[in-house]
């Protein structure tokens, strides 16, 4: 079963205090990056990792909406955003419970108070 684990860091959230909000040149602290690299290596060694990447803050993004035959492009940041994804892992495991166990092992949640990981099963189209 394939699952997507979404990292939702507090620095990317619209409600983050201004001193903690991710700016255009945001990069996580060195110790957080090192811990995440070790975690990513564990996923790879366990042969469950399909892919992963981090995402830049909303300032670098765009949102494309479709309504009544019209297309609208909005450059970030998006005021109406409630939670913003900061990165993802695509993993292949035996169950939702195993995906949750991997998410619980993520060091960013320990290093970065307020971080959230959302686990979602991939919709298999047959």
Backbone atoms as SQL, in Angstrom:
CREATE TABLE atoms (id INTEGER PRIMARY KEY, chain TEXT, resi INTEGER, resn TEXT, atom TEXT, x REAL, y REAL, z REAL);
INSERT INTO atoms VALUES
  (1, 'A', 1, 'UNK', 'N', 0.850, -1.180, 0.000),
  (2, 'A', 1, 'UNK', 'CA', 0.000, 0.000, 0.000),
  (3, 'A', 1, 'UNK', 'C', 0.892, 1.238, 0.000),
  (4, 'A', 2, 'UNK', 'N', 0.557, 2.183, -0.856),
  (5, 'A', 2, 'UNK', 'CA', 1.337, 3.411, -0.911),
  (6, 'A', 2, 'UNK', 'C', 0.641, 4.509, -0.097),
  (7, 'A', 3, 'UNK', 'N', 1.455, 5.248, 0.626),
  (8, 'A', 3, 'UNK', 'CA', 0.964, 6.355, 1.443),
  (9, 'A', 3, 'UNK', 'C', 1.826, 7.584, 1.197),
  (10, 'A', 4, 'UNK', 'N', 1.190, 8.743, 1.264),
  (11, 'A', 4, 'UNK', 'CA', 1.893, 10.019, 1.205),
  (12, 'A', 4, 'UNK', 'C', 1.883, 10.564, 2.632),
  (13, 'A', 5, 'UNK', 'N', 3.059, 10.938, 3.104),
  (14, 'A', 5, 'UNK', 'CA', 3.166, 11.593, 4.409),
  (15, 'A', 5, 'UNK', 'C', 3.510, 13.052, 4.135),
  (16, 'A', 6, 'UNK', 'N', 2.639, 13.941, 4.552),
  (17, 'A', 6, 'UNK', 'CA', 2.833, 15.376, 4.335),
  (18, 'A', 6, 'UNK', 'C', 3.388, 16.013, 5.601),
  (19, 'A', 7, 'UNK', 'N', 4.488, 16.748, 5.469),
  (20, 'A', 7, 'UNK', 'CA', 5.024, 17.524, 6.588),
  (21, 'A', 7, 'UNK', 'C', 4.349, 18.881, 6.584),
  (22, 'A', 8, 'UNK', 'N', 3.790, 19.261, 7.733),
  (23, 'A', 8, 'UNK', 'CA', 3.124, 20.560, 7.869),
  (24, 'A', 8, 'UNK', 'C', 3.855, 21.317, 8.976),
  (25, 'A', 9, 'UNK', 'N', 4.906, 22.082, 8.617),
  (26, 'A', 9, 'UNK', 'CA', 5.708, 22.776, 9.617),
  (27, 'A', 9, 'UNK', 'C', 5.034, 24.064, 10.099),
  (28, 'A', 10, 'UNK', 'N', 5.220, 24.406, 11.360),
  (29, 'A', 10, 'UNK', 'CA', 4.585, 25.611, 11.896),
  (30, 'A', 10, 'UNK', 'C', 5.038, 26.897, 11.209),
  (31, 'A', 11, 'UNK', 'N', 6.293, 26.937, 10.723),
  (32, 'A', 11, 'UNK', 'CA', 6.815, 28.156, 10.075),
  (33, 'A', 11, 'UNK', 'C', 6.094, 28.493, 8.779),
  (34, 'A', 12, 'UNK', 'N', 5.445, 27.531, 8.167),
  (35, 'A', 12, 'UNK', 'CA', 4.759, 27.752, 6.889),
  (36, 'A', 12, 'UNK', 'C', 3.299, 28.161, 7.075),
  (37, 'A', 13, 'UNK', 'N', 2.797, 28.085, 8.292),
  (38, 'A', 13, 'UNK', 'CA', 1.368, 28.315, 8.518),
  (39, 'A', 13, 'UNK', 'C', 1.030, 29.806, 8.552),
  (40, 'A', 14, 'UNK', 'N', -0.113, 30.169, 7.970),
  (41, 'A', 14, 'UNK', 'CA', -0.518, 31.584, 7.931),
  (42, 'A', 14, 'UNK', 'C', -0.593, 32.227, 9.315),
  (43, 'A', 15, 'UNK', 'N', -0.924, 31.454, 10.344),
  (44, 'A', 15, 'UNK', 'CA', -1.072, 32.014, 11.688),
  (45, 'A', 15, 'UNK', 'C', 0.204, 32.048, 12.507),
  (46, 'A', 16, 'UNK', 'N', 1.338, 31.695, 11.918),
  (47, 'A', 16, 'UNK', 'CA', 2.597, 31.686, 12.665),
  (48, 'A', 16, 'UNK', 'C', 2.969, 33.110, 13.075),
  (49, 'A', 17, 'UNK', 'N', 3.508, 33.281, 14.292),
  (50, 'A', 17, 'UNK', 'CA', 3.961, 34.612, 14.699),
  (51, 'A', 17, 'UNK', 'C', 4.978, 35.142, 13.692),
  (52, 'A', 18, 'UNK', 'N', 4.967, 36.441, 13.450),
  (53, 'A', 18, 'UNK', 'CA', 5.809, 37.028, 12.393),
  (54, 'A', 18, 'UNK', 'C', 7.290, 36.687, 12.556),
  (55, 'A', 19, 'UNK', 'N', 7.788, 36.580, 13.756),
  (56, 'A', 19, 'UNK', 'CA', 9.194, 36.242, 13.967),
  (57, 'A', 19, 'UNK', 'C', 9.523, 34.796, 13.650),
  (58, 'A', 20, 'UNK', 'N', 8.495, 33.949, 13.565),
  (59, 'A', 20, 'UNK', 'CA', 8.710, 32.525, 13.295),
  (60, 'A', 20, 'UNK', 'C', 8.261, 32.118, 11.891),
  (61, 'A', 21, 'UNK', 'N', 7.661, 33.033, 11.169),
  (62, 'A', 21, 'UNK', 'CA', 7.133, 32.735, 9.831),
  (63, 'A', 21, 'UNK', 'C', 8.274, 32.565, 8.825),
  (64, 'A', 22, 'UNK', 'N', 8.140, 31.560, 7.946),
  (65, 'A', 22, 'UNK', 'CA', 9.163, 31.301, 6.924),
  (66, 'A', 22, 'UNK', 'C', 9.191, 32.440, 5.915),
  (67, 'A', 23, 'UNK', 'N', 10.367, 32.985, 5.727),
  (68, 'A', 23, 'UNK', 'CA', 10.572, 34.026, 4.724),
  (69, 'A', 23, 'UNK', 'C', 10.950, 33.365, 3.398),
  (70, 'A', 24, 'UNK', 'N', 11.137, 34.163, 2.362),
  (71, 'A', 24, 'UNK', 'CA', 11.443, 33.644, 1.033),
  (72, 'A', 24, 'UNK', 'C', 12.708, 32.785, 1.010),
  (73, 'A', 25, 'UNK', 'N', 13.704, 33.132, 1.819),
  (74, 'A', 25, 'UNK', 'CA', 14.973, 32.405, 1.845),
  (75, 'A', 25, 'UNK', 'C', 15.038, 31.379, 2.980),
  (76, 'A', 26, 'UNK', 'N', 13.895, 30.950, 3.487),
  (77, 'A', 26, 'UNK', 'CA', 13.828, 30.040, 4.635),
  (78, 'A', 26, 'UNK', 'C', 14.590, 28.739, 4.389),
  (79, 'A', 27, 'UNK', 'N', 15.318, 28.324, 5.393),
  (80, 'A', 27, 'UNK', 'CA', 15.951, 27.001, 5.414),
  (81, 'A', 27, 'UNK', 'C', 15.873, 26.500, 6.855),
  (82, 'A', 28, 'UNK', 'N', 15.564, 25.231, 7.050),
  (83, 'A', 28, 'UNK', 'CA', 15.507, 24.705, 8.419),
  (84, 'A', 28, 'UNK', 'C', 16.884, 24.747, 9.068),
  (85, 'A', 29, 'UNK', 'N', 16.926, 24.724, 10.396),
  (86, 'A', 29, 'UNK', 'CA', 18.224, 24.710, 11.093),
  (87, 'A', 29, 'UNK', 'C', 19.038, 23.471, 10.706),
  (88, 'A', 30, 'UNK', 'N', 20.360, 23.605, 10.753),
  (89, 'A', 30, 'UNK', 'CA', 21.280, 22.535, 10.349),
  (90, 'A', 30, 'UNK', 'C', 20.987, 21.230, 11.086),
  (91, 'A', 31, 'UNK', 'N', 20.766, 21.300, 12.402),
  (92, 'A', 31, 'UNK', 'CA', 20.521, 20.082, 13.184),
  (93, 'A', 31, 'UNK', 'C', 19.223, 19.387, 12.764),
  (94, 'A', 32, 'UNK', 'N', 18.226, 20.161, 12.370),
  (95, 'A', 32, 'UNK', 'CA', 16.967, 19.578, 11.886),
  (96, 'A', 32, 'UNK', 'C', 17.181, 18.878, 10.547),
  (97, 'A', 33, 'UNK', 'N', 17.966, 19.488, 9.674),
  (98, 'A', 33, 'UNK', 'CA', 18.263, 18.893, 8.360),
  (99, 'A', 33, 'UNK', 'C', 19.034, 17.586, 8.544),
  (100, 'A', 34, 'UNK', 'N', 20.020, 17.589, 9.435),
  (101, 'A', 34, 'UNK', 'CA', 20.807, 16.378, 9.681),
  (102, 'A', 34, 'UNK', 'C', 19.933, 15.252, 10.227),
  (103, 'A', 35, 'UNK', 'N', 19.047, 15.584, 11.165),
  (104, 'A', 35, 'UNK', 'CA', 18.149, 14.577, 11.729),
  (105, 'A', 35, 'UNK', 'C', 17.202, 14.030, 10.661),
  (106, 'A', 36, 'UNK', 'N', 16.722, 14.913, 9.795),
  (107, 'A', 36, 'UNK', 'CA', 15.820, 14.466, 8.731),
  (108, 'A', 36, 'UNK', 'C', 16.553, 13.594, 7.719),
  (109, 'A', 37, 'UNK', 'N', 17.796, 13.913, 7.408),
  (110, 'A', 37, 'UNK', 'CA', 18.567, 13.101, 6.465),
  (111, 'A', 37, 'UNK', 'C', 18.772, 11.688, 7.025),
  (112, 'A', 38, 'UNK', 'N', 19.023, 11.606, 8.312),
  (113, 'A', 38, 'UNK', 'CA', 19.179, 10.299, 8.958),
  (114, 'A', 38, 'UNK', 'C', 17.861, 9.518, 8.889),
  (115, 'A', 39, 'UNK', 'N', 16.766, 10.172, 9.160),
  (116, 'A', 39, 'UNK', 'CA', 15.438, 9.552, 9.076),
  (117, 'A', 39, 'UNK', 'C', 15.159, 9.074, 7.645),
  (118, 'A', 40, 'UNK', 'N', 15.477, 9.904, 6.665),
  (119, 'A', 40, 'UNK', 'CA', 15.268, 9.537, 5.262),
  (120, 'A', 40, 'UNK', 'C', 16.106, 8.313, 4.882),
  (121, 'A', 41, 'UNK', 'N', 17.331, 8.239, 5.420),
  (122, 'A', 41, 'UNK', 'CA', 18.180, 7.072, 5.181),
  (123, 'A', 41, 'UNK', 'C', 17.561, 5.812, 5.780),
  (124, 'A', 42, 'UNK', 'N', 16.938, 5.935, 6.963),
  (125, 'A', 42, 'UNK', 'CA', 16.259, 4.796, 7.592),
  (126, 'A', 42, 'UNK', 'C', 15.110, 4.302, 6.714),
  (127, 'A', 43, 'UNK', 'N', 14.342, 5.235, 6.162),
  (128, 'A', 43, 'UNK', 'CA', 13.251, 4.857, 5.251),
  (129, 'A', 43, 'UNK', 'C', 13.804, 4.114, 4.036),
  (130, 'A', 44, 'UNK', 'N', 14.901, 4.611, 3.485),
  (131, 'A', 44, 'UNK', 'CA', 15.509, 3.989, 2.308),
  (132, 'A', 44, 'UNK', 'C', 16.060, 2.600, 2.646),
  (133, 'A', 45, 'UNK', 'N', 16.756, 2.473, 3.779),
  (134, 'A', 45, 'UNK', 'CA', 17.320, 1.183, 4.186),
  (135, 'A', 45, 'UNK', 'C', 16.227, 0.146, 4.429),
  (136, 'A', 46, 'UNK', 'N', 15.077, 0.596, 4.917),
  (137, 'A', 46, 'UNK', 'CA', 13.943, -0.308, 5.156),
  (138, 'A', 46, 'UNK', 'C', 13.224, -0.658, 3.855),
  (139, 'A', 47, 'UNK', 'N', 13.653, -0.051, 2.765),
  (140, 'A', 47, 'UNK', 'CA', 13.095, -0.284, 1.427),
  (141, 'A', 47, 'UNK', 'C', 11.606, 0.062, 1.348),
  (142, 'A', 48, 'UNK', 'N', 11.219, 1.142, 2.037),
  (143, 'A', 48, 'UNK', 'CA', 9.825, 1.605, 1.958),
  (144, 'A', 48, 'UNK', 'C', 9.717, 2.950, 1.248),
  (145, 'A', 49, 'UNK', 'N', 10.822, 3.640, 1.075),
  (146, 'A', 49, 'UNK', 'CA', 10.816, 4.976, 0.479),
  (147, 'A', 49, 'UNK', 'C', 10.727, 4.907, -1.044),
  (148, 'A', 50, 'UNK', 'N', 9.750, 5.612, -1.604),
  (149, 'A', 50, 'UNK', 'CA', 9.624, 5.734, -3.052),
  (150, 'A', 50, 'UNK', 'C', 10.218, 7.069, -3.496),
  (151, 'A', 51, 'UNK', 'N', 9.810, 8.157, -2.838),
  (152, 'A', 51, 'UNK', 'CA', 10.367, 9.471, -3.143),
  (153, 'A', 51, 'UNK', 'C', 10.097, 10.414, -1.981),
  (154, 'A', 52, 'UNK', 'N', 10.796, 11.553, -1.998),
  (155, 'A', 52, 'UNK', 'CA', 10.605, 12.575, -0.968),
  (156, 'A', 52, 'UNK', 'C', 11.121, 13.892, -1.500),
  (157, 'A', 53, 'UNK', 'N', 10.629, 14.957, -0.946),
  (158, 'A', 53, 'UNK', 'CA', 11.132, 16.297, -1.266),
  (159, 'A', 53, 'UNK', 'C', 10.604, 17.288, -0.255),
  (160, 'A', 54, 'UNK', 'N', 11.351, 18.369, -0.092),
  (161, 'A', 54, 'UNK', 'CA', 10.891, 19.505, 0.684),
  (162, 'A', 54, 'UNK', 'C', 10.339, 20.546, -0.269),
  (163, 'A', 55, 'UNK', 'N', 9.466, 21.386, 0.231),
  (164, 'A', 55, 'UNK', 'CA', 8.843, 22.419, -0.600),
  (165, 'A', 55, 'UNK', 'C', 9.166, 23.800, -0.039),
  (166, 'A', 56, 'UNK', 'N', 9.318, 24.763, -0.923),
  (167, 'A', 56, 'UNK', 'CA', 9.569, 26.146, -0.525),
  (168, 'A', 56, 'UNK', 'C', 8.292, 26.746, 0.072),
  (169, 'A', 57, 'UNK', 'N', 8.431, 27.858, 0.824),
  (170, 'A', 57, 'UNK', 'CA', 7.258, 28.520, 1.398),
  (171, 'A', 57, 'UNK', 'C', 6.281, 29.019, 0.330),
  (172, 'A', 58, 'UNK', 'N', 5.083, 29.364, 0.757),
  (173, 'A', 58, 'UNK', 'CA', 4.032, 29.842, -0.146),
  (174, 'A', 58, 'UNK', 'C', 4.436, 31.038, -0.989),
  (175, 'A', 59, 'UNK', 'N', 5.362, 31.833, -0.506),
  (176, 'A', 59, 'UNK', 'CA', 5.801, 33.006, -1.265),
  (177, 'A', 59, 'UNK', 'C', 6.298, 32.629, -2.657),
  (178, 'A', 60, 'UNK', 'N', 6.808, 31.400, -2.805),
  (179, 'A', 60, 'UNK', 'CA', 7.373, 30.941, -4.071),
  (180, 'A', 60, 'UNK', 'C', 6.352, 30.200, -4.936),
  (181, 'A', 61, 'UNK', 'N', 5.129, 30.018, -4.424),
  (182, 'A', 61, 'UNK', 'CA', 4.159, 29.186, -5.129),
  (183, 'A', 61, 'UNK', 'C', 3.101, 29.958, -5.894),
  (184, 'A', 62, 'UNK', 'N', 2.267, 29.196, -6.551),
  (185, 'A', 62, 'UNK', 'CA', 1.105, 29.741, -7.261),
  (186, 'A', 62, 'UNK', 'C', -0.036, 28.749, -7.106),
  (187, 'A', 63, 'UNK', 'N', -1.234, 29.238, -7.123),
  (188, 'A', 63, 'UNK', 'CA', -2.431, 28.398, -7.036),
  (189, 'A', 63, 'UNK', 'C', -3.248, 28.624, -8.298),
  (190, 'A', 64, 'UNK', 'N', -3.628, 27.534, -8.938),
  (191, 'A', 64, 'UNK', 'CA', -4.436, 27.614, -10.150),
  (192, 'A', 64, 'UNK', 'C', -5.805, 27.051, -9.818),
  (193, 'A', 65, 'UNK', 'N', -6.842, 27.874, -9.960),
  (194, 'A', 65, 'UNK', 'CA', -8.206, 27.435, -9.654),
  (195, 'A', 65, 'UNK', 'C', -9.054, 27.401, -10.910),
  (196, 'A', 66, 'UNK', 'N', -10.012, 26.501, -10.895),
  (197, 'A', 66, 'UNK', 'CA', -10.901, 26.290, -12.035),
  (198, 'A', 66, 'UNK', 'C', -12.341, 26.435, -11.545),
  (199, 'A', 67, 'UNK', 'N', -13.078, 27.347, -12.156),
  (200, 'A', 67, 'UNK', 'CA', -14.467, 27.561, -11.750),
  (201, 'A', 67, 'UNK', 'C', -15.251, 28.055, -12.958),
  (202, 'A', 68, 'UNK', 'N', -16.346, 27.371, -13.234),
  (203, 'A', 68, 'UNK', 'CA', -17.259, 27.761, -14.308),
  (204, 'A', 68, 'UNK', 'C', -16.524, 28.011, -15.628),
  (205, 'A', 69, 'UNK', 'N', -15.602, 27.100, -15.977),
  (206, 'A', 69, 'UNK', 'CA', -14.891, 27.204, -17.245),
  (207, 'A', 69, 'UNK', 'C', -13.779, 28.228, -17.269),
  (208, 'A', 70, 'UNK', 'N', -13.522, 28.886, -16.160),
  (209, 'A', 70, 'UNK', 'CA', -12.474, 29.911, -16.086),
  (210, 'A', 70, 'UNK', 'C', -11.294, 29.379, -15.271),
  (211, 'A', 71, 'UNK', 'N', -10.099, 29.814, -15.639),
  (212, 'A', 71, 'UNK', 'CA', -8.888, 29.467, -14.913),
  (213, 'A', 71, 'UNK', 'C', -8.319, 30.742, -14.298),
  (214, 'A', 72, 'UNK', 'N', -7.989, 30.663, -13.013),
  (215, 'A', 72, 'UNK', 'CA', -7.420, 31.809, -12.310),
  (216, 'A', 72, 'UNK', 'C', -6.101, 31.394, -11.680),
  (217, 'A', 73, 'UNK', 'N', -5.065, 32.216, -11.868),
  (218, 'A', 73, 'UNK', 'CA', -3.764, 31.967, -11.263),
  (219, 'A', 73, 'UNK', 'C', -3.540, 33.014, -10.173),
  (220, 'A', 74, 'UNK', 'N', -3.221, 32.530, -8.963),
  (221, 'A', 74, 'UNK', 'CA', -2.951, 33.407, -7.835),
  (222, 'A', 74, 'UNK', 'C', -1.553, 33.106, -7.331),
  (223, 'A', 75, 'UNK', 'N', -0.679, 34.111, -7.295),
  (224, 'A', 75, 'UNK', 'CA', 0.654, 33.921, -6.735),
  (225, 'A', 75, 'UNK', 'C', 0.561, 33.882, -5.224),
  (226, 'A', 76, 'UNK', 'N', 1.460, 33.104, -4.593),
  (227, 'A', 76, 'UNK', 'CA', 1.492, 32.993, -3.139),
  (228, 'A', 76, 'UNK', 'C', 2.003, 34.275, -2.511),
  (229, 'A', 77, 'UNK', 'N', 1.783, 34.461, -1.232),
  (230, 'A', 77, 'UNK', 'CA', 1.121, 33.518, -0.322),
  (231, 'A', 77, 'UNK', 'C', -0.400, 33.567, -0.468),
  (232, 'A', 78, 'UNK', 'N', -1.044, 32.527, 0.025),
  (233, 'A', 78, 'UNK', 'CA', -2.495, 32.407, -0.086),
  (234, 'A', 78, 'UNK', 'C', -3.114, 32.649, 1.278),
  (235, 'A', 79, 'UNK', 'N', -3.804, 33.736, 1.409),
  (236, 'A', 79, 'UNK', 'CA', -4.376, 34.138, 2.693),
  (237, 'A', 79, 'UNK', 'C', -5.347, 33.104, 3.229),
  (238, 'A', 80, 'UNK', 'N', -6.107, 32.459, 2.333),
  (239, 'A', 80, 'UNK', 'CA', -7.122, 31.512, 2.787),
  (240, 'A', 80, 'UNK', 'C', -6.553, 30.152, 3.183),
  (241, 'A', 81, 'UNK', 'N', -5.250, 29.932, 3.032),
  (242, 'A', 81, 'UNK', 'CA', -4.641, 28.649, 3.388),
  (243, 'A', 81, 'UNK', 'C', -4.755, 28.417, 4.894),
  (244, 'A', 82, 'UNK', 'N', -5.172, 27.227, 5.267),
  (245, 'A', 82, 'UNK', 'CA', -5.286, 26.860, 6.684),
  (246, 'A', 82, 'UNK', 'C', -4.043, 26.112, 7.146),
  (247, 'A', 83, 'UNK', 'N', -3.591, 25.141, 6.339),
  (248, 'A', 83, 'UNK', 'CA', -2.391, 24.382, 6.629),
  (249, 'A', 83, 'UNK', 'C', -1.581, 24.274, 5.340),
  (250, 'A', 84, 'UNK', 'N', -0.289, 24.459, 5.463),
  (251, 'A', 84, 'UNK', 'CA', 0.569, 24.490, 4.289),
  (252, 'A', 84, 'UNK', 'C', 1.585, 23.355, 4.369),
  (253, 'A', 85, 'UNK', 'N', 1.669, 22.564, 3.310),
  (254, 'A', 85, 'UNK', 'CA', 2.601, 21.446, 3.244),
  (255, 'A', 85, 'UNK', 'C', 4.014, 21.987, 3.007),
  (256, 'A', 86, 'UNK', 'N', 4.971, 21.452, 3.771),
  (257, 'A', 86, 'UNK', 'CA', 6.355, 21.875, 3.631),
  (258, 'A', 86, 'UNK', 'C', 7.238, 20.815, 2.998),
  (259, 'A', 87, 'UNK', 'N', 6.695, 19.615, 2.828),
  (260, 'A', 87, 'UNK', 'CA', 7.448, 18.536, 2.216),
  (261, 'A', 87, 'UNK', 'C', 6.626, 17.265, 2.254),
  (262, 'A', 88, 'UNK', 'N', 7.170, 16.208, 1.634),
  (263, 'A', 88, 'UNK', 'CA', 6.421, 14.955, 1.604),
  (264, 'A', 88, 'UNK', 'C', 7.368, 13.772, 1.467),
  (265, 'A', 89, 'UNK', 'N', 6.851, 12.619, 1.841),
  (266, 'A', 89, 'UNK', 'CA', 7.471, 11.332, 1.582),
  (267, 'A', 89, 'UNK', 'C', 6.404, 10.464, 0.931),
  (268, 'A', 90, 'UNK', 'N', 6.768, 9.732, -0.089),
  (269, 'A', 90, 'UNK', 'CA', 5.897, 8.731, -0.682),
  (270, 'A', 90, 'UNK', 'C', 6.508, 7.394, -0.282),
  (271, 'A', 91, 'UNK', 'N', 5.730, 6.592, 0.471),
  (272, 'A', 91, 'UNK', 'CA', 6.256, 5.328, 0.982),
  (273, 'A', 91, 'UNK', 'C', 5.360, 4.169, 0.561),
  (274, 'A', 92, 'UNK', 'N', 5.929, 2.980, 0.563),
  (275, 'A', 92, 'UNK', 'CA', 5.196, 1.763, 0.230),
  (276, 'A', 92, 'UNK', 'C', 5.342, 0.827, 1.421),
  (277, 'A', 93, 'UNK', 'N', 4.253, 0.626, 2.156),
  (278, 'A', 93, 'UNK', 'CA', 4.254, -0.188, 3.364),
  (279, 'A', 93, 'UNK', 'C', 3.068, -1.149, 3.333),
  (280, 'A', 94, 'UNK', 'N', 2.977, -2.023, 4.339),
  (281, 'A', 94, 'UNK', 'CA', 1.932, -3.046, 4.371),
  (282, 'A', 94, 'UNK', 'C', 0.578, -2.542, 4.858),
  (283, 'A', 95, 'UNK', 'N', 0.576, -1.437, 5.631),
  (284, 'A', 95, 'UNK', 'CA', -0.684, -0.995, 6.231),
  (285, 'A', 95, 'UNK', 'C', -0.626, 0.478, 6.636),
  (286, 'A', 96, 'UNK', 'N', -1.793, 1.021, 6.916),
  (287, 'A', 96, 'UNK', 'CA', -1.889, 2.389, 7.435),
  (288, 'A', 96, 'UNK', 'C', -1.153, 2.481, 8.773),
  (289, 'A', 97, 'UNK', 'N', -1.268, 1.440, 9.585),
  (290, 'A', 97, 'UNK', 'CA', -0.606, 1.435, 10.892),
  (291, 'A', 97, 'UNK', 'C', 0.911, 1.534, 10.744),
  (292, 'A', 98, 'UNK', 'N', 1.466, 0.834, 9.738),
  (293, 'A', 98, 'UNK', 'CA', 2.907, 0.915, 9.514),
  (294, 'A', 98, 'UNK', 'C', 3.299, 2.318, 9.048),
  (295, 'A', 99, 'UNK', 'N', 2.481, 2.922, 8.195),
  (296, 'A', 99, 'UNK', 'CA', 2.737, 4.302, 7.751),
  (297, 'A', 99, 'UNK', 'C', 2.721, 5.252, 8.950),
  (298, 'A', 100, 'UNK', 'N', 1.777, 5.055, 9.843),
  (299, 'A', 100, 'UNK', 'CA', 1.693, 5.901, 11.046),
  (300, 'A', 100, 'UNK', 'C', 2.932, 5.715, 11.912),
  (301, 'A', 101, 'UNK', 'N', 3.399, 4.478, 12.049),
  (302, 'A', 101, 'UNK', 'CA', 4.604, 4.230, 12.842),
  (303, 'A', 101, 'UNK', 'C', 5.811, 4.951, 12.248),
  (304, 'A', 102, 'UNK', 'N', 5.938, 4.945, 10.928),
  (305, 'A', 102, 'UNK', 'CA', 7.033, 5.693, 10.296),
  (306, 'A', 102, 'UNK', 'C', 6.883, 7.187, 10.558),
  (307, 'A', 103, 'UNK', 'N', 5.674, 7.702, 10.455),
  (308, 'A', 103, 'UNK', 'CA', 5.443, 9.133, 10.702),
  (309, 'A', 103, 'UNK', 'C', 5.801, 9.502, 12.143),
  (310, 'A', 104, 'UNK', 'N', 5.484, 8.637, 13.083),
  (311, 'A', 104, 'UNK', 'CA', 5.775, 8.904, 14.494),
  (312, 'A', 104, 'UNK', 'C', 7.281, 8.947, 14.767),
  (313, 'A', 105, 'UNK', 'N', 8.066, 8.310, 13.920),
  (314, 'A', 105, 'UNK', 'CA', 9.523, 8.289, 14.089),
  (315, 'A', 105, 'UNK', 'C', 10.203, 9.522, 13.509),
  (316, 'A', 106, 'UNK', 'N', 9.476, 10.355, 12.810),
  (317, 'A', 106, 'UNK', 'CA', 10.064, 11.517, 12.162),
  (318, 'A', 106, 'UNK', 'C', 10.664, 12.477, 13.202),
  (319, 'A', 107, 'UNK', 'N', 11.949, 12.811, 13.077),
  (320, 'A', 107, 'UNK', 'CA', 12.585, 13.687, 14.068),
  (321, 'A', 107, 'UNK', 'C', 12.109, 15.136, 13.999),
  (322, 'A', 108, 'UNK', 'N', 11.588, 15.570, 12.882),
  (323, 'A', 108, 'UNK', 'CA', 11.156, 16.967, 12.767),
  (324, 'A', 108, 'UNK', 'C', 10.057, 17.286, 13.756),
  (325, 'A', 109, 'UNK', 'N', 9.253, 16.319, 14.070),
  (326, 'A', 109, 'UNK', 'CA', 8.161, 16.549, 15.022),
  (327, 'A', 109, 'UNK', 'C', 8.739, 16.787, 16.413),
  (328, 'A', 110, 'UNK', 'N', 9.869, 16.153, 16.720),
  (329, 'A', 110, 'UNK', 'CA', 10.519, 16.353, 18.025),
  (330, 'A', 110, 'UNK', 'C', 11.306, 17.650, 18.053),
  (331, 'A', 111, 'UNK', 'N', 12.006, 17.950, 16.948),
  (332, 'A', 111, 'UNK', 'CA', 12.860, 19.138, 16.859),
  (333, 'A', 111, 'UNK', 'C', 12.016, 20.392, 16.667),
  (334, 'A', 112, 'UNK', 'N', 10.929, 20.275, 15.957),
  (335, 'A', 112, 'UNK', 'CA', 10.135, 21.418, 15.553),
  (336, 'A', 112, 'UNK', 'C', 8.768, 21.371, 16.215),
  (337, 'A', 113, 'UNK', 'N', 8.662, 21.928, 17.391),
  (338, 'A', 113, 'UNK', 'CA', 7.400, 21.920, 18.126),
  (339, 'A', 113, 'UNK', 'C', 6.297, 22.564, 17.299),
  (340, 'A', 114, 'UNK', 'N', 5.203, 21.876, 17.179),
  (341, 'A', 114, 'UNK', 'CA', 4.090, 22.398, 16.391),
  (342, 'A', 114, 'UNK', 'C', 4.002, 21.785, 15.010),
  (343, 'A', 115, 'UNK', 'N', 5.025, 21.013, 14.604),
  (344, 'A', 115, 'UNK', 'CA', 4.977, 20.353, 13.297),
  (345, 'A', 115, 'UNK', 'C', 3.936, 19.241, 13.327),
  (346, 'A', 116, 'UNK', 'N', 3.374, 18.958, 12.158),
  (347, 'A', 116, 'UNK', 'CA', 2.354, 17.914, 12.017),
  (348, 'A', 116, 'UNK', 'C', 2.715, 17.090, 10.787),
  (349, 'A', 117, 'UNK', 'N', 2.460, 15.784, 10.848),
  (350, 'A', 117, 'UNK', 'CA', 2.575, 14.943, 9.659),
  (351, 'A', 117, 'UNK', 'C', 1.208, 14.345, 9.394),
  (352, 'A', 118, 'UNK', 'N', 0.729, 14.527, 8.185),
  (353, 'A', 118, 'UNK', 'CA', -0.541, 13.940, 7.762),
  (354, 'A', 118, 'UNK', 'C', -0.228, 12.731, 6.888),
  (355, 'A', 119, 'UNK', 'N', -0.868, 11.595, 7.172),
  (356, 'A', 119, 'UNK', 'CA', -0.662, 10.359, 6.421),
  (357, 'A', 119, 'UNK', 'C', -1.921, 10.085, 5.605),
  (358, 'A', 120, 'UNK', 'N', -1.757, 9.934, 4.298),
  (359, 'A', 120, 'UNK', 'CA', -2.894, 9.678, 3.403),
  (360, 'A', 120, 'UNK', 'C', -2.556, 8.541, 2.458),
  (361, 'A', 121, 'UNK', 'N', -3.487, 7.609, 2.296),
  (362, 'A', 121, 'UNK', 'CA', -3.285, 6.504, 1.358),
  (363, 'A', 121, 'UNK', 'C', -3.466, 6.993, -0.071),
  (364, 'A', 122, 'UNK', 'N', -2.629, 6.495, -0.965),
  (365, 'A', 122, 'UNK', 'CA', -2.699, 6.839, -2.374),
  (366, 'A', 122, 'UNK', 'C', -3.913, 6.140, -2.979),
  (367, 'A', 123, 'UNK', 'N', -4.677, 6.871, -3.754),
  (368, 'A', 123, 'UNK', 'CA', -5.822, 6.314, -4.450),
  (369, 'A', 123, 'UNK', 'C', -5.308, 5.554, -5.667),
  (370, 'A', 124, 'UNK', 'N', -5.495, 4.249, -5.629),
  (371, 'A', 124, 'UNK', 'CA', -5.012, 3.389, -6.721),
  (372, 'A', 124, 'UNK', 'C', -6.058, 3.341, -7.814),
  (373, 'A', 125, 'UNK', 'N', -5.706, 3.825, -8.974),
  (374, 'A', 125, 'UNK', 'CA', -6.634, 3.777, -10.104),
  (375, 'A', 125, 'UNK', 'C', -6.335, 2.520, -10.898),
  (376, 'A', 126, 'UNK', 'N', -7.376, 1.718, -11.122),
  (377, 'A', 126, 'UNK', 'CA', -7.140, 0.482, -11.869),
  (378, 'A', 126, 'UNK', 'C', -7.896, 0.449, -13.163);
